[in-house]
PDB file of C-alpha atoms in Angstrom:
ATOM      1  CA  UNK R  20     180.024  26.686 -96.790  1.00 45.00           C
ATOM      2  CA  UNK R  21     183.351  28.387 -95.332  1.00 55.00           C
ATOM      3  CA  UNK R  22     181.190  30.381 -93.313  1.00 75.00           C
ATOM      4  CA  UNK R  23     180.670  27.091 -91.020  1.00 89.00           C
ATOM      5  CA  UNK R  24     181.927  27.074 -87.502  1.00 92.00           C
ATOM      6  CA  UNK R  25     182.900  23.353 -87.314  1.00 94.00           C
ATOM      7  CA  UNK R  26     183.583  23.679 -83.698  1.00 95.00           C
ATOM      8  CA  UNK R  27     179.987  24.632 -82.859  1.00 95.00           C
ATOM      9  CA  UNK R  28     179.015  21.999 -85.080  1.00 96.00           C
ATOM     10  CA  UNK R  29     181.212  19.642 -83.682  1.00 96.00           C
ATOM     11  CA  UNK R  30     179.699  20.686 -79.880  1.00 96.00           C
ATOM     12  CA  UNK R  31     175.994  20.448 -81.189  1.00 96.00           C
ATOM     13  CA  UNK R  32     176.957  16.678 -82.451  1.00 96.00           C
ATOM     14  CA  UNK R  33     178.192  16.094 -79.576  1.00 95.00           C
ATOM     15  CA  UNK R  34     174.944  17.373 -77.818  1.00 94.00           C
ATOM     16  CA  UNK R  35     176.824  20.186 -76.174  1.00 95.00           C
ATOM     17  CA  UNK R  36     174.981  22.955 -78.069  1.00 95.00           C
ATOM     18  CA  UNK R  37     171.379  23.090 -78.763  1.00 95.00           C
ATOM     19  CA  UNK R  38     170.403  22.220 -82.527  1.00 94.00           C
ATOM     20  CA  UNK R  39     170.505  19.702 -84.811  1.00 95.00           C
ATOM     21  CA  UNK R  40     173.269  19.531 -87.418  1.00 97.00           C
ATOM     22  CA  UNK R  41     172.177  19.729 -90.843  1.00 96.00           C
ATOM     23  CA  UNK R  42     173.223  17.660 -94.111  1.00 97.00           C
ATOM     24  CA  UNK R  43     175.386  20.792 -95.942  1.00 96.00           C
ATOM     25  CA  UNK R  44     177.754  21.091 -91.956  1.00 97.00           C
ATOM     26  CA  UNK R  45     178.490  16.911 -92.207  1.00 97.00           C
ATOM     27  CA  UNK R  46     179.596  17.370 -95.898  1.00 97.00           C
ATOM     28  CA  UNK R  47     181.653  20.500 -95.108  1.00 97.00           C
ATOM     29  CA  UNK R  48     183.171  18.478 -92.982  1.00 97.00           C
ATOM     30  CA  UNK R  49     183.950  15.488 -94.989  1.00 97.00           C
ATOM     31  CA  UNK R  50     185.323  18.506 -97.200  1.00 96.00           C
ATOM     32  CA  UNK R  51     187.878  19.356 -94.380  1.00 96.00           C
ATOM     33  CA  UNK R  52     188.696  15.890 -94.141  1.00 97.00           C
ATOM     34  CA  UNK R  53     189.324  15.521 -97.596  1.00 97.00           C
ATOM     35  CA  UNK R  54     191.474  18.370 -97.779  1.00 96.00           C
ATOM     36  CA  UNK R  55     193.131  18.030 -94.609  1.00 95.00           C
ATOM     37  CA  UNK R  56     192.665  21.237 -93.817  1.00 88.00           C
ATOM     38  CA  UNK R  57     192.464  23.141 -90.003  1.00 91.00           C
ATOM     39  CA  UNK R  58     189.525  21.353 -88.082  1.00 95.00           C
ATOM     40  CA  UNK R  59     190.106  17.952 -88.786  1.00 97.00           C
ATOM     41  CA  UNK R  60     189.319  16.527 -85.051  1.00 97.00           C
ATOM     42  CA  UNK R  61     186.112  18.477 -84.995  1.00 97.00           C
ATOM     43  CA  UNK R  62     185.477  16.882 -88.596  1.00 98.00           C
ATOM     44  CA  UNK R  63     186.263  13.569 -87.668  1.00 98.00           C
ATOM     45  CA  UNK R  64     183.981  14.049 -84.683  1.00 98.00           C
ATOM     46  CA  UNK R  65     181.169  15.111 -86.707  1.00 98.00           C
ATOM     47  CA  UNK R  66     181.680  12.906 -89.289  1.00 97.00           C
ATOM     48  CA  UNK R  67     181.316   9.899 -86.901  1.00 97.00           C
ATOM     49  CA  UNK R  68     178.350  11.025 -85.031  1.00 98.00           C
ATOM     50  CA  UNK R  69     176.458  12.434 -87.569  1.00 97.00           C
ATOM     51  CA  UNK R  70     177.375  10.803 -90.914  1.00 97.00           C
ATOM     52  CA  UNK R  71     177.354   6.970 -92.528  1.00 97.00           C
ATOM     53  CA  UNK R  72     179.051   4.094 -92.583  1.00 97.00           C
ATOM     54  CA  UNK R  73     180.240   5.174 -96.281  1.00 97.00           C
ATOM     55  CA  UNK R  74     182.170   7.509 -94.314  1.00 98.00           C
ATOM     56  CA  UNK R  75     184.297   4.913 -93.055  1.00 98.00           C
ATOM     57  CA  UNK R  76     186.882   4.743 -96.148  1.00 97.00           C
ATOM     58  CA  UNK R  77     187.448   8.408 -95.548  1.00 98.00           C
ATOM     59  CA  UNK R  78     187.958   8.165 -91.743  1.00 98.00           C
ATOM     60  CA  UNK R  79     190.355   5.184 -92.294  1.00 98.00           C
ATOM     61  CA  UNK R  80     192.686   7.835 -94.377  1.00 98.00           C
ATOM     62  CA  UNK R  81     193.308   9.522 -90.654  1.00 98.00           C
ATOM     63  CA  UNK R  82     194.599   5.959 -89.009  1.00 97.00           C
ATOM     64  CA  UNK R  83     197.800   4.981 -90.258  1.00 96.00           C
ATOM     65  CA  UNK R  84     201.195   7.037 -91.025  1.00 94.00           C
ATOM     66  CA  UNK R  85     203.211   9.459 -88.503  1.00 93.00           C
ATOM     67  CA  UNK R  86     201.160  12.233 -90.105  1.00 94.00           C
ATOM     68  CA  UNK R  87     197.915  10.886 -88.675  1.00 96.00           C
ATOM     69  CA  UNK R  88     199.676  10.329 -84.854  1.00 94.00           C
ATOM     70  CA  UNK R  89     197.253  12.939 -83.670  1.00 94.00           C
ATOM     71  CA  UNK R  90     193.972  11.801 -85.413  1.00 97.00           C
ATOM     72  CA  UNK R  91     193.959   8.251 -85.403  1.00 97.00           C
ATOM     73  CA  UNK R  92     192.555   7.981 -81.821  1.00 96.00           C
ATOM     74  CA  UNK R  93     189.544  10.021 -82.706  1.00 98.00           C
ATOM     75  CA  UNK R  94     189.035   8.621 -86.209  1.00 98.00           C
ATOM     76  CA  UNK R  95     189.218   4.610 -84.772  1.00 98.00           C
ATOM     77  CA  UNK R  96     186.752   6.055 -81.927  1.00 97.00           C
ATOM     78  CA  UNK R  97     184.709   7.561 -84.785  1.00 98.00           C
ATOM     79  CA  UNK R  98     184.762   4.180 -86.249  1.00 98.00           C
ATOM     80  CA  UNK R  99     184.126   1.894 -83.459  1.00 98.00           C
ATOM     81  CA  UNK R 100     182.205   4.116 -80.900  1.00 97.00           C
ATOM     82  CA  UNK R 101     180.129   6.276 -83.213  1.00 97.00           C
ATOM     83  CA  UNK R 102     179.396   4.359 -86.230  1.00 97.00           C
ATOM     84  CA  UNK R 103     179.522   0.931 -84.831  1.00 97.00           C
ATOM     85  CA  UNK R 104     181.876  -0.700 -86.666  1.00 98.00           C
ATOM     86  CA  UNK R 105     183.784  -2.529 -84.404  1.00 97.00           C
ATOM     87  CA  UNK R 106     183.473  -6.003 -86.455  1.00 97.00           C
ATOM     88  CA  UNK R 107     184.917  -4.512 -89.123  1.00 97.00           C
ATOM     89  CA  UNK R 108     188.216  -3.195 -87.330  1.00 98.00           C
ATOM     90  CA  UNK R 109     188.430  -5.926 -84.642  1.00 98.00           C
ATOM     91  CA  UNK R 110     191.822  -7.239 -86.093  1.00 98.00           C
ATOM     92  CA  UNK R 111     192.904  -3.410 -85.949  1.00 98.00           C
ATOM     93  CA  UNK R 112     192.201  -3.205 -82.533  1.00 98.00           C
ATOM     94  CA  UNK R 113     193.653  -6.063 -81.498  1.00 98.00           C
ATOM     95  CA  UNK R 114     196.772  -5.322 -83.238  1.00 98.00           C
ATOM     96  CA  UNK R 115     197.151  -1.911 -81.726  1.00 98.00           C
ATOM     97  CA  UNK R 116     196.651  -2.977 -78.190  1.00 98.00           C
ATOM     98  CA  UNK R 117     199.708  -5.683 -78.329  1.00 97.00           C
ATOM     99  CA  UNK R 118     201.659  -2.772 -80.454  1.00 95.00           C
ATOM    100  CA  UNK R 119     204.122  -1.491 -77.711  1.00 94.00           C
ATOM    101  CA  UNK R 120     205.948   0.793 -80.603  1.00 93.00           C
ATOM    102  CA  UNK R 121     203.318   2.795 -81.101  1.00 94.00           C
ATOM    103  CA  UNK R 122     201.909   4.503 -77.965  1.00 90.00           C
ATOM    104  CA  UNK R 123     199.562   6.550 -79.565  1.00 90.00           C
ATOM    105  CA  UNK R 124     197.732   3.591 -81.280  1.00 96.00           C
ATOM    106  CA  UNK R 125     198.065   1.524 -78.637  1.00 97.00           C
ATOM    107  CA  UNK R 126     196.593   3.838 -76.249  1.00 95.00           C
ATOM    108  CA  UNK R 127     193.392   4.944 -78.372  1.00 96.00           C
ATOM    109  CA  UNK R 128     192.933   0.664 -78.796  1.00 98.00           C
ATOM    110  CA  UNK R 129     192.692  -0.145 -75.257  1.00 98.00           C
ATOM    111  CA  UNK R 130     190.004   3.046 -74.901  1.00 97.00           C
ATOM    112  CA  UNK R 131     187.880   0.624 -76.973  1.00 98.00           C
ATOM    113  CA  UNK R 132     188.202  -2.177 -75.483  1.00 98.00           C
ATOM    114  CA  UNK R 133     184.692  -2.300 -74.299  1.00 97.00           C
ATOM    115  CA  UNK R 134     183.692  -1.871 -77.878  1.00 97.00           C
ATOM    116  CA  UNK R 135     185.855  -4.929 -78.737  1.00 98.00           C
ATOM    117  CA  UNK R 136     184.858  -7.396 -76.068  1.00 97.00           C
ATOM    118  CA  UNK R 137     181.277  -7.040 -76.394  1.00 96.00           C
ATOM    119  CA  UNK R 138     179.437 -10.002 -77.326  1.00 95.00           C
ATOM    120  CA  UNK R 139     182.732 -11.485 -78.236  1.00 96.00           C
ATOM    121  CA  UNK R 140     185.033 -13.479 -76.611  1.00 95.00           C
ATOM    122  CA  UNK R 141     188.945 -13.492 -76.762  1.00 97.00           C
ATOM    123  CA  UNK R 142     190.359 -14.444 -73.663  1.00 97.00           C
ATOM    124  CA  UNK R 143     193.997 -14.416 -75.419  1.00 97.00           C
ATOM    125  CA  UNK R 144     193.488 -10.774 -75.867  1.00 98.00           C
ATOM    126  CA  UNK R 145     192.077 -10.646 -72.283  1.00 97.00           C
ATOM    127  CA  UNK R 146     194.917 -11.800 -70.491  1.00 96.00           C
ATOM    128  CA  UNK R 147     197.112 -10.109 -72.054  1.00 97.00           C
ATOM    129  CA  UNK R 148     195.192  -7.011 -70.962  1.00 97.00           C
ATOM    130  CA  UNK R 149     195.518  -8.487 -67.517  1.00 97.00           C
ATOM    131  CA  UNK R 150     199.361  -8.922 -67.546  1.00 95.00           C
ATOM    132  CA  UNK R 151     199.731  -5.388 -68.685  1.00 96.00           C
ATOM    133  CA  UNK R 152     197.822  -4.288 -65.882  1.00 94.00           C
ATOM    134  CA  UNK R 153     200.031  -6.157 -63.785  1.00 93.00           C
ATOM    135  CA  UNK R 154     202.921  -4.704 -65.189  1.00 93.00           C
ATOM    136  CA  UNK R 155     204.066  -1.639 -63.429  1.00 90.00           C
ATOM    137  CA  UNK R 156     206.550  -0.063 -65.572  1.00 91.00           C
ATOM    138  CA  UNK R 157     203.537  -0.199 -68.871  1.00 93.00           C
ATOM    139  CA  UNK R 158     202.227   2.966 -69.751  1.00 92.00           C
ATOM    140  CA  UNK R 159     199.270   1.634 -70.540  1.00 94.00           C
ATOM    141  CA  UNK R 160     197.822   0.280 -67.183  1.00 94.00           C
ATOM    142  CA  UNK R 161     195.842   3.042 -66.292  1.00 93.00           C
ATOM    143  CA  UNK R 162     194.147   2.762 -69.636  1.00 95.00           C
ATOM    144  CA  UNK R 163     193.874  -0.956 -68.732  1.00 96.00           C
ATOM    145  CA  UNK R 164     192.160   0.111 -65.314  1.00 96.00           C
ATOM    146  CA  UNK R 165     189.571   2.321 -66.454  1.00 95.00           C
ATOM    147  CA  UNK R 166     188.687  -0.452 -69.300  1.00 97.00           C
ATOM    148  CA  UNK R 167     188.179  -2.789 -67.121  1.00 97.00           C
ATOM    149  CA  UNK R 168     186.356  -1.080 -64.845  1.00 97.00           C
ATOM    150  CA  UNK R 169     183.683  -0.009 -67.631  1.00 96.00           C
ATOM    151  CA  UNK R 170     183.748  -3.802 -69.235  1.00 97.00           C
ATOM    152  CA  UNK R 171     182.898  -5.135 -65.644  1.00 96.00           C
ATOM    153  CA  UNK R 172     180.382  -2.484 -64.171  1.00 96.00           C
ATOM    154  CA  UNK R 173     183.127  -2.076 -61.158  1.00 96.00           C
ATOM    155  CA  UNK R 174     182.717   1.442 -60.268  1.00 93.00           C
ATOM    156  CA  UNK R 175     180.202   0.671 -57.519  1.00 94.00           C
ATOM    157  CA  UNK R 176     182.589  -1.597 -56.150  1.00 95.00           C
ATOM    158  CA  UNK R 177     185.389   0.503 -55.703  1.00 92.00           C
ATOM    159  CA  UNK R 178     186.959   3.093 -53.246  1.00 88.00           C
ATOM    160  CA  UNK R 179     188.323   5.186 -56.445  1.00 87.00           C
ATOM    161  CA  UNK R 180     186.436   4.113 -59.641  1.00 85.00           C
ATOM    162  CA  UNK R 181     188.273   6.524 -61.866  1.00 85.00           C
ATOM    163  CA  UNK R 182     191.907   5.399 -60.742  1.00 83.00           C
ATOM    164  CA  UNK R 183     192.364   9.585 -59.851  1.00 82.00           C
ATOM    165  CA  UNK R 184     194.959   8.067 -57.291  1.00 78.00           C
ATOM    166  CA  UNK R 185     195.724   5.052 -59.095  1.00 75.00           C
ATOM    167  CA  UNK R 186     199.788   4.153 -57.973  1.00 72.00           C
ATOM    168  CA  UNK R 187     201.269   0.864 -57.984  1.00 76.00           C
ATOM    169  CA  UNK R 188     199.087  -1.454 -56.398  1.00 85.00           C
ATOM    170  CA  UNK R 189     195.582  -1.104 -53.981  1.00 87.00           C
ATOM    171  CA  UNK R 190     192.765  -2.951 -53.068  1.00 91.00           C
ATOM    172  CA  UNK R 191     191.031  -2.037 -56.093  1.00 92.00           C
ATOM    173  CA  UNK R 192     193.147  -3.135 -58.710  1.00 93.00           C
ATOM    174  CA  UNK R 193     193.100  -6.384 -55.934  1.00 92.00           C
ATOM    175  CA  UNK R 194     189.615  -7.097 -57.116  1.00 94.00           C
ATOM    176  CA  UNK R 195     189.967  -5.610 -60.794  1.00 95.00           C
ATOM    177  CA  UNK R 196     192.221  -8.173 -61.307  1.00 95.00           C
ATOM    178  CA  UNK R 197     190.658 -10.793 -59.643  1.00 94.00           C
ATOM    179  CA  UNK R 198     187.507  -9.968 -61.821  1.00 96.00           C
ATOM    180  CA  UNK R 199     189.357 -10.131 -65.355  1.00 96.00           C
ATOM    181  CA  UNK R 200     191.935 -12.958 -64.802  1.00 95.00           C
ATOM    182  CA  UNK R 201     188.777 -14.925 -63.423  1.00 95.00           C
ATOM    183  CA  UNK R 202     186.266 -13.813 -66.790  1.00 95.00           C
ATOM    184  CA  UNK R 203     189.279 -14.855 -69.187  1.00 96.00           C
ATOM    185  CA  UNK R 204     190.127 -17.932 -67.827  1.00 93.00           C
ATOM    186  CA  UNK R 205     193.801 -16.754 -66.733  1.00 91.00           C
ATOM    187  CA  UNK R 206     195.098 -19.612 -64.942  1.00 82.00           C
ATOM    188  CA  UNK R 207     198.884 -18.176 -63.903  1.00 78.00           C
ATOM    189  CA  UNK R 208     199.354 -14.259 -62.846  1.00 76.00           C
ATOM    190  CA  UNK R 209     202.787 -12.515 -62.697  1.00 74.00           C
ATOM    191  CA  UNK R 210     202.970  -9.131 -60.862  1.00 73.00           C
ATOM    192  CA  UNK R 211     205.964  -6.871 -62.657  1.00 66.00           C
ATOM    193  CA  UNK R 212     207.280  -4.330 -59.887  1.00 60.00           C
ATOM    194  CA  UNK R 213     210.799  -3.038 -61.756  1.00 52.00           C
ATOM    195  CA  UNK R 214     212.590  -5.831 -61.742  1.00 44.00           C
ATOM    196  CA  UNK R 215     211.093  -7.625 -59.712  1.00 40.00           C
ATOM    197  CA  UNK R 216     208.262 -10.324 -60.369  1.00 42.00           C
ATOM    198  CA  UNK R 217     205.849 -12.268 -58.009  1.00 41.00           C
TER     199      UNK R 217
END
């Protein structure tokens, strides 16, 4: 078992590397995670695409806690992405997005937030997602962008579909916004340039 290179494993889960990944690499990695030994993004990748959802209690030991600040974006996409369990951490999510304290969290929630929308609706959460977007001095709105972009199928419909020269304001996030204010029902919109607002 310690003979295991969890980064090739990690690459052939991914479908990097040729080769399937076989029962003994996924529980030496829920071994690494247990310990929290060296390795434990490579385990938490492996563990997400190539374990269960009985995995989940162990993930959810890498999502809360300043100790976790690095992991807890790949365990929740482990979580959510991989194993499908976005109905089960839906109130996490949501939490996370609105948490401006936490910028790691927050970040890592917004990734998903094609996970979380899909066949459901919140619009509360949706224009909230808007008004950050429209918010120039949040962090977050490039997150915001490229989520809303995926959730809407916009990339055909843009000049720059992966924001690489995403500023303040363009025609793009013109019709990004447009196209989320209009899906969640977002009756009043507030642009945030420092301190101004239009």
């Amino acid at each position: 078992m310690t003979s295991i290179d969890l980064a090739n494993v990690a690459l052939r889960a991914k479908g990097l590397d040729p080769g399937p990944v076989t029962p003994e690499e996924v529980e030496f990695a829920r071994e690494i995670l247990r310990q929290r030994e060296n390795g434990i993004i490579d385990a938490i990748h492996v563990l997400g695409l190539c374990g269960t959802v009985t995995d989940a209690s162990l993930l959810e030991t890498y999502l809360h806690g300043e100790k976790n600040n690095l992991y807890a974006e790949y365990a929740l996409k482990a979580l959510c992405r991989y194993l499908a369990l976005t109905d089960k951490y839906r109130p996490l999510l949501r939490a996370w997005v609105q948490e401006k304290s936490d910028s790691f969290r927050r970040m890592a929630a917004i990734h998903l937030a094609k996970e979380y929308f899909r066949d459901y609706h919140d619009n509360e959460l949706g224009c909230y997602l808007v008004s950050v977007l429209c918010d120039m001095k949040d962090d977050c709105r490039g997150a915001v962008r490229y989520a809303f972009v995926e959730i809407f199928d916009l990339r055909a419909k843009l000049d720059d579909p992966f924001g690489l020269n995403f500023d303040d304001w363009d025609e793009d996030l013109t019709l990004i916004v447009s196209v989320a204010a209009t899906e969640f029902g977002m009756k009043e919109l507030k642009i945030s340039i420092g301190d101004l607002a239009h």
